[in-house]
Amino acid sequence: MLDTYTDKDKKETRAGYGAALVELGRKNHNVVALTADLAGSLRMDAFIKEFPDRFIQVGIAEANMMGIAAGLTIGGKIPYTSTFANFSTGRVYDQIRQSIAYSEKNVKICASHAGLTLGEDGATHQILEDIGLMRMIPKMTVIVPCDYNQTKAATLAIADYYGPVYLRFGRPKVANFTPENEPFEIGKAYVLSEGNDVTIIATGHLVWKAIEAGKILTRQGVSPEIINIATIKPLDEKTVINSIRKTGCVVTAEEHQIYGGLGDLIAGVISRNYPVPMEMVAVNDSFGESGQPEELMTKYNIDTPNVLEAVNKVMGRKQMKN
Amino acid sequence: MASIEELKNIATQIRRDILRMVHGSQSGHPGGSLGCTDFFTALYFEIMKHNNQFNMDGIGEDLFFLSNGHISPVWYSTLSRAGYFDIKEMYTFRKLNTRLQGHPAIAEHLEGIRVASGSLGQGMSVAIGAALAKKFNHDDHLIFSLHGDGELEEGQNWEAIMFAGAKKVDNLISTIDWNGQQIDGTTKKVLDYGDLAPKFEAFGWKTLQMYGNNVEEVVSTLKLAKTLTGQGQPVAVIMKTHMGYPIDFMVDNHEWHGVAPNDEQLAKALEQLPVTLGDY
């Protein structure tokens, strides 16, 4: 099954956002797109060309952008704010908390260049805390798609969902392996391969790393179950719990801090429901630095070999337990 | 249309409500609320074309946004007296399970409130967004907002002021409560920002000034402000008020920013404000 996923078609997840935005513009006249001087980086050019009257250039003023987005919903608009993940979260936490989430506003916070794979710009622009920041806010839905197709599908899907959404995607070209035109279901965990020996739960760019690790494990005679958590919140706990009951051990993988992200989330779920050996592949309490995306993923231990190492550890602990 | 005498009676009753609400919960912000009462009275009982059959989107009516949410008592009383909800609900101000939260919130679905405020500096951006939504919807009604002068120390306001001027948000009338007081003292002492009108004008706004503790002047100036909309520029109204007006021991005293009167102080204050419409 894993062999059906290939990296022959590489695309930017952010390009999936841009492609969906222009489709949405045609489908839903209430969709309005905003940016804070990063329209090109968010691949919004086609939307702007086709719908110049539904595009708002706010300038380098993210707090104002979040407030304007909240206000636009009062009148039935569906605003999509578009900037880097760093400036979509930490910089505007209070605006999101009060004017959007506490106020139950139908704002879609669309965040590109998340994580280390932003690359050469370095730590001031990379954010590894945003999943944690957003999932702590009551009433916020948090979505982290894994490739171009899924980002496109998620961008389309959130327009039909009423409520604040944080949609996180990235900068580089990565394997585009999820089925084209597969509708995105908010709150669904996608089981990419069924297995019995270990559960690997990944999100965002790390889903591909989990697949690469899964292919190696399969060749070694290990049967991994790989789950793509595209919706961090609300989490599909049922699928997670069912899987770990079957496999008895779990590895999480994410392009985020070890604190507050997917690993923390899954740890909470399994400790409350069915404790099993667990390892987290995540950045270990550190800022990033400049470098090429793949170099950074290797240096900060969120690459395929790290997933394999974590699998070995949890399977070893599972055997000791048995 | 209400007469000036009727508006004065409403304002007097709202001021009684403010003092009694804050006293009832021994918590809240009477100073700025009392200072802005004439503005709220003029806005809701004379200026705005609004519908008290509350609808969140507010299409086809003028809308108001309160940015300095701590003066919630004056807004709650005004909304209630304007018919948005039962005046008896004022009893619940700041108490457990209330819809009248310490700072305005929509989670409790209180009619008349469209966005939470309290953490300062965010209201103008929201008002701009609502104004843009009106333009998208070809709805020619207006957006009004109120901001504290101390609140202008928050940088987000200046992002918003810059945007509204540059993008010609000309269906917006933002009023600044220029009472010169904030928690730690006078605005001059805490952070002196100099003259406000030239700052707004430099960002492309039309500006008006008025004395905010004379309901007749507030009505006439806001009517003038309405005539200036639709001409490619947002409108700022700088409103001089007295914190705590007209209670003799509260006027212009920043210590009444967020302090509740005790029984004796309440009695003394209410002596200066006769019952007009009837207490809640």
Coordinates of C-alpha atoms in Angstrom, one line a residue:
Chain A
M1 CA 0.0 0.0 0.0
L2 CA 2.8 2.5 0.9
D3 CA 4.3 2.0 -2.5
T4 CA 1.4 3.8 -4.1
Y5 CA 2.7 7.0 -2.5
T6 CA 5.5 8.5 -4.5
D7 CA 7.4 11.8 -4.6
K8 CA 7.5 12.0 -8.4
D9 CA 5.1 15.0 -8.2
K10 CA 6.6 17.7 -6.0
K11 CA 4.7 20.8 -5.3
E12 CA 4.5 23.6 -2.7
T13 CA 1.8 23.3 -0.1
R14 CA 1.4 27.1 -0.3
A15 CA 0.6 26.7 -4.0
G16 CA -2.3 24.5 -3.0
Y17 CA -3.6 27.4 -1.0
G18 CA -3.3 29.8 -3.9
A19 CA -5.0 27.4 -6.3
A20 CA -7.9 26.8 -4.0
L21 CA -8.3 30.5 -3.2
V22 CA -9.1 31.4 -6.8
E23 CA -11.5 28.4 -7.1
L24 CA -13.2 29.6 -4.0
G25 CA -13.5 33.1 -5.4
R26 CA -15.5 31.7 -8.3
K27 CA -17.7 29.5 -6.0
N28 CA -18.4 31.8 -3.1
H29 CA -18.8 35.5 -3.5
N30 CA -18.5 36.1 0.2
V31 CA -14.8 35.0 0.3
V32 CA -12.5 37.9 0.7
A33 CA -8.7 37.5 0.8
L34 CA -6.4 39.7 2.9
T35 CA -2.7 39.9 3.1
A36 CA 0.0 41.9 5.0
D37 CA 2.4 42.5 2.1
L38 CA 3.0 38.9 1.3
A39 CA 0.6 38.2 -1.6
G40 CA 3.3 36.7 -3.8
S41 CA 4.6 34.4 -1.1
L42 CA 1.1 33.1 -0.4
R43 CA 0.6 32.4 -4.1
M44 CA -2.4 34.8 -4.2
D45 CA -1.7 36.3 -7.7
A46 CA -4.4 34.4 -9.6
F47 CA -7.1 35.4 -7.0
I48 CA -6.0 39.1 -7.1
K49 CA -6.0 39.1 -10.9
E50 CA -9.5 37.6 -11.1
F51 CA -11.0 39.2 -8.0
P52 CA -9.2 42.5 -7.4
D53 CA -12.3 43.9 -5.6
R54 CA -12.3 41.1 -3.1
F55 CA -8.6 41.4 -2.2
I56 CA -7.5 43.7 0.6
Q57 CA -3.9 44.7 0.9
V58 CA -3.4 45.7 4.5
G59 CA 0.3 46.5 4.4
I60 CA 2.7 45.3 7.0
A61 CA 0.2 45.5 9.9
E62 CA -0.9 42.1 10.9
A63 CA -2.8 43.1 14.0
N64 CA -4.9 45.4 11.9
M65 CA -5.4 42.7 9.4
M66 CA -6.8 40.3 12.1
G67 CA -9.2 43.0 13.3
I68 CA -10.4 43.9 9.9
A69 CA -11.0 40.2 9.2
A70 CA -13.1 40.0 12.4
G71 CA -15.1 43.1 11.3
L72 CA -15.7 41.7 7.8
T73 CA -17.5 38.7 9.2
I74 CA -20.1 41.2 10.6
G75 CA -21.8 41.4 7.3
G76 CA -21.4 37.8 6.2
K77 CA -18.0 37.9 4.6
I78 CA -15.6 35.0 4.9
P79 CA -12.1 36.5 5.3
Y80 CA -9.0 34.6 4.5
T81 CA -6.0 36.3 6.2
S82 CA -2.8 35.3 4.5
T83 CA 0.7 35.8 5.8
F84 CA 3.6 33.7 7.3
A85 CA 2.8 31.5 10.2
N86 CA 5.0 33.4 12.5
F87 CA 3.1 36.7 11.8
S88 CA -0.2 34.8 11.8
T89 CA 0.0 33.6 15.4
G90 CA 2.6 34.9 17.9
R91 CA 2.5 38.5 16.6
V92 CA -1.3 38.7 16.8
Y93 CA -2.2 36.3 19.5
D94 CA -4.3 38.8 21.5
Q95 CA -6.1 40.0 18.4
I96 CA -7.0 36.4 17.4
R97 CA -8.0 35.5 21.0
Q98 CA -10.3 38.5 21.6
S99 CA -11.5 39.8 18.3
I100 CA -11.8 36.4 16.5
A101 CA -12.0 33.4 18.7
Y102 CA -13.7 34.8 21.8
S103 CA -15.9 36.7 19.5
E104 CA -16.8 33.5 17.5
K105 CA -15.9 35.1 14.2
N106 CA -15.8 33.2 10.9
V107 CA -12.2 34.1 10.1
K108 CA -9.8 31.7 8.3
I109 CA -6.2 32.4 9.4
C110 CA -4.1 31.0 6.6
A111 CA -0.4 30.6 7.5
S112 CA 2.4 29.8 5.2
H113 CA 6.1 29.3 5.7
A114 CA 5.5 27.3 8.9
G115 CA 8.3 25.5 10.7
L116 CA 12.0 25.0 9.8
T117 CA 11.5 24.4 6.1
L118 CA 11.1 28.1 5.5
G119 CA 14.8 27.6 5.4
E120 CA 17.4 30.3 4.8
D121 CA 15.6 33.2 6.5
G122 CA 16.4 31.7 9.8
A123 CA 14.7 31.6 13.2
T124 CA 13.1 35.1 13.2
H125 CA 10.8 33.9 10.4
Q126 CA 10.5 30.2 11.2
I127 CA 7.9 29.4 13.8
L128 CA 7.8 26.1 15.8
E129 CA 5.3 27.1 18.4
D130 CA 2.2 28.0 16.3
I131 CA 0.3 24.7 16.6
G132 CA 0.6 25.0 20.4
L133 CA -0.5 28.6 20.4
M134 CA -3.5 28.0 18.2
R135 CA -4.7 24.8 19.7
M136 CA -4.8 26.4 23.2
I137 CA -7.3 29.0 22.1
P138 CA -10.9 27.8 22.8
K139 CA -13.1 27.4 19.8
M140 CA -10.2 27.4 17.3
T141 CA -10.0 24.7 14.7
V142 CA -6.4 23.8 13.7
I143 CA -5.6 22.2 10.4
V144 CA -2.2 21.1 9.1
P145 CA -2.4 19.5 5.7
C146 CA 0.5 17.5 4.4
D147 CA 0.9 18.3 0.7
Y148 CA -0.4 20.4 -2.2
N149 CA -3.6 18.4 -2.9
Q150 CA -4.6 18.3 0.8
T151 CA -3.8 22.0 1.3
K152 CA -6.0 22.8 -1.7
A153 CA -8.8 20.6 -0.4
A154 CA -8.6 22.0 3.1
T155 CA -8.7 25.6 1.9
L156 CA -11.9 24.8 0.0
A157 CA -13.4 22.9 2.9
I158 CA -13.0 25.6 5.6
A159 CA -15.2 28.0 3.6
D160 CA -18.1 25.8 4.2
Y161 CA -17.4 25.4 8.0
Y162 CA -18.6 28.3 10.2
G163 CA -16.0 29.3 12.8
P164 CA -12.4 30.4 13.3
V165 CA -9.8 28.2 11.6
Y166 CA -6.0 28.1 11.7
L167 CA -4.7 26.6 8.5
R168 CA -1.0 25.9 8.5
F169 CA 1.2 25.1 5.5
G170 CA 4.7 25.5 4.2
R171 CA 7.1 27.0 1.7
P172 CA 9.1 24.3 -0.1
K173 CA 8.2 21.8 -2.8
V174 CA 7.3 18.5 -1.2
A175 CA 5.9 15.2 -2.3
N176 CA 2.3 15.5 -3.5
F177 CA 0.9 12.1 -2.8
T178 CA -2.7 12.4 -1.5
P179 CA -5.4 11.7 -4.0
E180 CA -6.3 14.6 -6.3
N181 CA -9.7 16.0 -5.6
E182 CA -10.2 14.0 -2.4
P183 CA -12.6 16.1 -0.4
F184 CA -11.1 17.3 2.9
E185 CA -13.0 16.3 6.1
I186 CA -12.4 18.5 9.0
G187 CA -11.7 16.4 12.1
K188 CA -10.8 13.2 10.2
A189 CA -7.6 11.3 10.8
Y190 CA -6.4 9.8 7.5
V191 CA -5.1 6.3 7.8
L192 CA -2.5 6.0 5.0
S193 CA -1.5 2.4 5.7
E194 CA -2.9 -0.2 8.0
G195 CA -0.4 -2.1 10.2
N196 CA -0.1 -4.1 13.4
D197 CA 3.4 -3.4 14.9
V198 CA 3.6 0.3 15.4
T199 CA 1.5 3.4 14.9
I200 CA 3.2 6.4 13.3
I201 CA 1.2 9.6 13.7
A202 CA 2.4 12.5 11.6
T203 CA 1.3 15.9 10.5
G204 CA 2.3 18.4 7.8
H205 CA 5.6 17.9 6.0
L206 CA 6.5 15.1 8.3
V207 CA 3.8 12.8 6.9
W208 CA 6.0 12.2 3.9
K209 CA 8.9 11.4 6.2
A210 CA 6.7 8.9 8.0
I211 CA 5.8 7.3 4.7
E212 CA 9.5 7.0 3.8
A213 CA 10.2 5.5 7.1
G214 CA 7.2 3.2 6.7
K215 CA 8.5 1.9 3.4
I216 CA 11.8 1.0 5.0
L217 CA 10.1 -0.7 7.9
T218 CA 7.9 -2.7 5.6
R219 CA 11.0 -4.0 3.8
Q220 CA 12.4 -4.9 7.2
G221 CA 9.3 -7.0 8.0
V222 CA 7.7 -4.5 10.3
S223 CA 4.1 -3.6 9.8
P224 CA 3.5 0.1 10.5
E225 CA 0.1 1.9 10.7
I226 CA 0.6 5.4 9.4
I227 CA -1.9 8.1 10.3
N228 CA -2.0 11.6 8.8
I229 CA -3.4 14.0 11.4
A230 CA -4.5 16.8 9.1
T231 CA -6.8 18.2 11.8
I232 CA -5.0 18.8 15.0
K233 CA -8.1 20.2 16.7
P234 CA -10.7 18.7 16.9
L235 CA -8.6 15.5 17.0
D236 CA -10.0 12.2 15.7
E237 CA -9.3 10.5 19.0
K238 CA -11.2 7.4 18.0
T239 CA -9.0 6.6 15.1
V240 CA -5.9 7.2 17.2
I241 CA -7.0 5.1 20.2
N242 CA -8.2 2.2 17.9
S243 CA -4.8 2.2 16.3
I244 CA -2.7 2.2 19.4
R245 CA -4.9 -0.5 21.0
K246 CA -3.9 -2.6 17.9
T247 CA -0.2 -1.8 17.7
G248 CA 0.7 -1.2 21.3
C249 CA 3.2 1.6 20.6
V250 CA 3.3 5.0 18.9
V251 CA 5.6 7.5 17.4
T252 CA 4.6 11.1 16.6
A253 CA 6.3 13.3 14.0
E254 CA 5.9 17.0 13.3
E255 CA 7.7 20.1 12.2
H256 CA 7.1 21.9 15.5
Q257 CA 8.4 22.2 19.0
I258 CA 8.2 19.1 21.2
Y259 CA 6.1 21.3 23.5
G260 CA 2.5 22.1 22.6
G261 CA 2.3 20.3 19.3
L262 CA 1.0 17.0 17.9
G263 CA 3.2 14.9 20.3
D264 CA 1.9 16.6 23.4
L265 CA -1.6 16.2 22.1
I266 CA -1.3 12.5 21.4
A267 CA 0.5 11.9 24.7
G268 CA -2.5 13.4 26.5
V269 CA -4.9 11.2 24.6
I270 CA -3.1 7.9 25.2
S271 CA -2.3 8.7 28.9
R272 CA -6.0 9.3 29.5
N273 CA -7.2 6.3 27.5
Y274 CA -4.6 3.5 26.8
P275 CA -1.0 4.2 27.8
V276 CA 1.6 2.6 25.5
P277 CA 5.3 3.3 24.8
M278 CA 5.6 6.5 22.9
E279 CA 8.3 8.7 21.3
M280 CA 8.1 12.1 19.7
V281 CA 10.0 13.3 16.7
A282 CA 10.0 17.1 17.0
V283 CA 12.4 20.0 17.5
N284 CA 13.7 19.7 21.0
D285 CA 13.1 23.0 22.8
S286 CA 15.2 25.0 20.3
F287 CA 14.9 27.8 17.8
G288 CA 15.9 27.0 14.2
E289 CA 18.6 28.7 12.1
S290 CA 19.4 29.4 8.5
G291 CA 19.9 26.6 6.0
Q292 CA 18.3 24.6 3.3
P293 CA 15.1 22.8 4.4
E294 CA 16.4 19.3 4.1
E295 CA 19.6 20.2 5.9
L296 CA 17.6 21.8 8.7
M297 CA 15.3 18.8 9.1
T298 CA 18.4 16.6 9.4
K299 CA 20.2 18.8 11.9
Y300 CA 17.1 19.3 14.1
N301 CA 16.3 15.6 14.1
I302 CA 13.0 15.6 12.4
D303 CA 14.0 13.5 9.4
T304 CA 13.2 9.9 8.2
P305 CA 16.1 8.3 10.2
N306 CA 14.7 10.0 13.3
V307 CA 11.3 8.4 12.7
L308 CA 13.0 5.0 12.3
E309 CA 15.1 5.4 15.4
A310 CA 11.9 6.4 17.4
V311 CA 10.1 3.3 16.0
N312 CA 12.9 1.1 17.2
K313 CA 12.8 2.6 20.6
V314 CA 9.0 2.2 21.1
M315 CA 9.0 -1.3 19.7
G316 CA 11.8 -2.3 22.0
R317 CA 9.9 -0.9 25.0
K318 CA 6.8 -2.7 23.9
Q319 CA 8.6 -6.0 23.9
M320 CA 10.1 -5.4 27.3
K321 CA 6.6 -4.6 28.6
N322 CA 5.2 -7.8 27.1
Chain B
M1 CA -36.8 62.3 17.2
A2 CA -36.2 62.9 20.8
S3 CA -36.2 66.4 22.3
I4 CA -33.0 67.7 24.0
E5 CA -35.0 67.6 27.3
E6 CA -35.9 63.9 26.7
L7 CA -32.3 63.1 25.9
K8 CA -31.1 64.8 29.1
N9 CA -33.6 62.7 31.1
I10 CA -32.3 59.5 29.4
A11 CA -28.7 60.4 30.2
T12 CA -29.5 61.1 33.8
Q13 CA -31.2 57.7 34.2
I14 CA -28.3 56.0 32.4
R15 CA -25.9 57.6 34.9
R16 CA -28.0 56.3 37.8
D17 CA -27.8 52.9 36.2
I18 CA -24.1 53.0 35.8
L19 CA -23.5 53.9 39.5
R20 CA -26.0 51.3 40.7
M21 CA -24.5 48.6 38.5
V22 CA -21.0 49.2 39.6
H23 CA -22.0 49.6 43.2
G24 CA -24.1 46.4 43.0
S25 CA -21.2 44.2 42.0
Q26 CA -18.6 46.4 43.8
S27 CA -16.6 46.2 40.6
G28 CA -16.4 48.1 37.2
H29 CA -15.5 51.4 35.6
P30 CA -17.7 54.3 36.5
G31 CA -15.5 57.2 35.6
G32 CA -15.3 56.9 31.8
S33 CA -18.8 55.5 31.7
L34 CA -20.3 58.6 33.3
G35 CA -18.1 60.8 31.0
C36 CA -19.4 59.2 27.8
T37 CA -23.1 59.0 28.8
D38 CA -24.1 62.0 26.7
F39 CA -22.4 60.5 23.7
F40 CA -24.1 57.1 24.1
T41 CA -27.5 58.8 24.6
A42 CA -27.1 60.9 21.5
L43 CA -25.9 58.0 19.4
Y44 CA -28.6 55.5 20.3
F45 CA -31.6 57.8 20.8
E46 CA -31.0 60.3 18.0
I47 CA -28.1 59.6 15.6
M48 CA -27.9 56.0 14.6
K49 CA -30.4 54.3 12.4
H50 CA -30.4 51.0 14.3
N51 CA -32.6 48.1 14.8
N52 CA -33.1 46.7 18.3
Q53 CA -34.4 43.4 16.9
F54 CA -30.8 42.3 17.1
N55 CA -29.1 40.6 14.1
M56 CA -25.3 39.9 14.3
D57 CA -24.6 40.9 10.6
G58 CA -26.5 44.2 11.0
I59 CA -27.2 44.6 7.4
G60 CA -29.4 47.6 6.6
E61 CA -28.6 49.5 9.8
D62 CA -25.9 51.7 11.4
L63 CA -23.6 49.8 13.7
F64 CA -21.5 50.8 16.8
F65 CA -18.3 49.3 18.1
L66 CA -16.9 50.1 21.6
S67 CA -13.2 49.7 21.6
N68 CA -12.5 50.8 25.2
G69 CA -14.7 48.0 26.5
H70 CA -14.1 48.8 30.2
I71 CA -16.9 51.4 30.0
S72 CA -19.3 48.6 29.5
P73 CA -21.8 49.9 32.1
V74 CA -22.8 52.9 30.0
W75 CA -23.2 50.7 26.9
Y76 CA -25.3 48.0 28.8
S77 CA -27.5 50.7 30.3
T78 CA -27.9 52.4 26.9
L79 CA -28.7 49.2 25.1
S80 CA -31.2 48.2 27.7
R81 CA -32.9 51.6 27.8
A82 CA -33.0 51.5 24.0
G83 CA -35.0 48.2 24.2
Y84 CA -32.4 45.6 23.3
F85 CA -33.0 43.7 26.5
D86 CA -34.9 43.9 29.8
I87 CA -33.7 46.6 32.1
K88 CA -33.9 44.2 35.1
E89 CA -30.9 42.3 33.6
M90 CA -28.7 45.2 34.8
Y91 CA -28.9 43.6 38.2
T92 CA -26.6 40.9 37.0
F93 CA -23.7 43.1 35.9
R94 CA -20.3 41.4 36.5
K95 CA -22.0 38.6 38.5
L96 CA -21.7 34.8 37.9
N97 CA -23.7 33.5 34.9
T98 CA -24.4 37.0 33.6
R99 CA -24.6 38.1 30.0
L100 CA -23.3 41.5 31.2
Q101 CA -19.7 40.4 31.5
G102 CA -17.2 42.8 33.0
H103 CA -16.1 43.7 29.5
P104 CA -18.4 43.2 26.5
A105 CA -18.6 39.7 25.0
I106 CA -20.6 38.0 22.4
A107 CA -20.3 34.5 23.7
E108 CA -23.2 35.2 26.1
H109 CA -25.3 36.4 23.2
L110 CA -26.2 39.8 24.7
E111 CA -28.2 41.7 22.1
G112 CA -26.4 44.7 20.7
I113 CA -22.8 43.4 21.1
R114 CA -21.0 42.2 18.0
V115 CA -17.4 41.8 19.1
A116 CA -15.6 41.3 22.4
S117 CA -13.5 44.3 23.6
G118 CA -11.5 44.9 26.7
S119 CA -8.0 44.2 25.7
L120 CA -7.4 47.7 24.3
G121 CA -6.6 49.0 20.8
Q122 CA -8.5 46.5 18.7
G123 CA -11.8 48.2 18.1
M124 CA -10.9 50.5 15.2
S125 CA -9.6 47.6 13.1
V126 CA -12.9 45.7 13.6
A127 CA -14.9 48.8 12.9
I128 CA -13.0 49.2 9.6
G129 CA -13.7 45.6 8.7
A130 CA -17.4 46.1 9.3
A131 CA -17.3 49.3 7.3
L132 CA -15.7 47.4 4.4
A133 CA -18.3 44.7 4.7
K134 CA -21.0 47.4 4.3
K135 CA -19.3 48.5 1.1
F136 CA -19.1 44.9 -0.2
N137 CA -22.8 44.5 0.6
H138 CA -23.7 47.9 -1.1
D139 CA -25.2 48.8 2.3
D140 CA -24.9 52.6 2.7
H141 CA -25.4 52.6 6.4
L142 CA -22.6 53.9 8.7
I143 CA -20.2 52.5 11.3
F144 CA -19.6 54.3 14.5
S145 CA -16.8 53.5 17.0
L146 CA -15.6 54.9 20.3
H147 CA -12.0 54.8 21.6
G148 CA -10.4 56.0 24.8
D149 CA -7.6 58.6 24.5
G150 CA -5.3 56.5 26.7
E151 CA -6.1 53.5 24.4
L152 CA -4.5 55.3 21.5
E153 CA -1.2 54.4 23.1
E154 CA -1.7 50.9 21.6
G155 CA 0.0 50.7 18.2
Q156 CA -2.7 48.8 16.4
N157 CA -4.8 52.0 16.4
W158 CA -2.2 53.7 14.3
E159 CA -2.1 50.8 11.8
A160 CA -5.9 51.2 11.6
I161 CA -5.9 55.0 11.3
M162 CA -3.3 54.7 8.5
F163 CA -5.3 52.1 6.7
A164 CA -8.7 53.9 6.9
G165 CA -7.2 57.1 5.6
A166 CA -5.2 55.4 2.8
K167 CA -8.1 53.1 1.7
K168 CA -10.7 55.8 1.9
V169 CA -13.0 54.1 4.4
D170 CA -15.5 56.9 4.3
N171 CA -18.4 55.2 6.0
L172 CA -16.7 55.3 9.3
I173 CA -17.1 57.8 12.1
S174 CA -14.6 57.2 15.0
T175 CA -15.0 59.2 18.2
I176 CA -12.1 59.6 20.7
D177 CA -13.1 60.1 24.3
W178 CA -10.5 62.8 25.2
N179 CA -10.9 62.9 29.0
G180 CA -7.1 63.1 29.5
Q181 CA -7.2 60.3 32.2
Q182 CA -5.9 56.8 32.4
I183 CA -5.3 54.3 35.2
D184 CA -1.9 55.6 36.2
G185 CA -2.7 59.3 35.9
T186 CA -3.2 61.9 33.2
T187 CA -2.5 60.9 29.6
K188 CA -0.1 63.8 29.5
K189 CA 1.9 62.3 32.4
V190 CA 1.8 58.7 31.3
L191 CA 2.5 59.2 27.6
D192 CA 2.0 62.7 26.1
Y193 CA 0.9 62.2 22.5
G194 CA 0.3 65.9 21.8
D195 CA -2.5 67.2 19.6
L196 CA -4.8 64.5 18.1
A197 CA -6.5 66.3 15.3
P198 CA -3.4 67.0 13.2
K199 CA -2.4 63.3 13.5
F200 CA -5.7 62.1 12.2
E201 CA -5.6 64.7 9.4
A202 CA -2.1 63.8 8.4
F203 CA -3.4 60.2 7.8
G204 CA -6.2 61.5 5.6
W205 CA -9.1 61.8 8.0
K206 CA -11.6 64.6 8.4
T207 CA -11.7 65.7 12.0
L208 CA -14.3 67.5 14.2
Q209 CA -14.1 68.4 17.8
M210 CA -16.9 68.7 20.3
Y211 CA -17.6 69.0 24.0
G212 CA -19.0 65.6 25.0
N213 CA -20.8 66.5 28.2
N214 CA -23.5 68.6 26.5
V215 CA -25.9 66.3 24.7
E216 CA -27.2 69.1 22.4
E217 CA -23.6 69.7 21.2
V218 CA -23.0 66.0 20.8
V219 CA -26.1 65.6 18.7
S220 CA -25.3 68.5 16.4
T221 CA -21.7 67.6 15.9
L222 CA -22.5 63.9 15.1
K223 CA -25.1 65.1 12.7
L224 CA -22.4 67.2 11.0
A225 CA -20.1 64.2 11.0
K226 CA -22.7 62.2 9.1
T227 CA -22.8 64.8 6.4
L228 CA -19.0 64.4 5.9
T229 CA -19.2 60.7 5.2
G230 CA -19.2 59.3 1.7
Q231 CA -16.5 61.8 0.5
G232 CA -13.5 59.6 0.3
Q233 CA -12.3 60.1 3.9
P234 CA -13.0 58.6 7.3
V235 CA -14.3 61.0 10.0
A236 CA -12.7 61.4 13.5
V237 CA -14.6 63.2 16.2
I238 CA -12.4 64.3 19.1
M239 CA -14.7 64.6 22.1
K240 CA -13.6 66.5 25.2
T241 CA -15.3 64.9 28.3
H242 CA -14.8 64.9 32.0
M243 CA -14.2 61.5 33.7
G244 CA -16.9 61.0 36.3
Y245 CA -19.2 63.8 35.1
P246 CA -21.3 65.3 36.7
I247 CA -20.7 63.8 40.2
D248 CA -18.8 66.4 42.1
F249 CA -16.4 64.1 43.9
M250 CA -15.6 62.1 40.8
V251 CA -15.1 64.7 38.1
D252 CA -11.7 64.6 36.4
N253 CA -10.3 62.3 39.0
H254 CA -8.5 59.3 37.4
E255 CA -8.9 57.4 40.7
W256 CA -12.6 56.8 39.6
H257 CA -11.4 55.0 36.5
G258 CA -12.1 51.5 38.0
V259 CA -13.3 51.9 41.5
A260 CA -16.9 51.2 42.8
P261 CA -18.6 53.6 45.2
N262 CA -19.4 52.4 48.7
D263 CA -22.9 52.8 50.1
E264 CA -22.3 56.4 51.3
Q265 CA -20.7 57.5 48.1
L266 CA -23.5 56.0 46.0
A267 CA -26.1 57.8 48.1
K268 CA -24.2 61.1 47.6
A269 CA -23.8 60.5 43.9
L270 CA -27.5 59.6 43.4
E271 CA -28.6 62.8 45.1
Q272 CA -27.1 64.6 42.1
L273 CA -29.1 62.5 39.6
P274 CA -32.9 62.4 40.0
V275 CA -34.8 59.4 38.9
T276 CA -36.2 60.1 35.4
L277 CA -37.3 56.9 33.6
G278 CA -37.4 54.7 36.7
D279 CA -34.6 52.6 38.2
Y280 CA -34.1 49.0 37.2

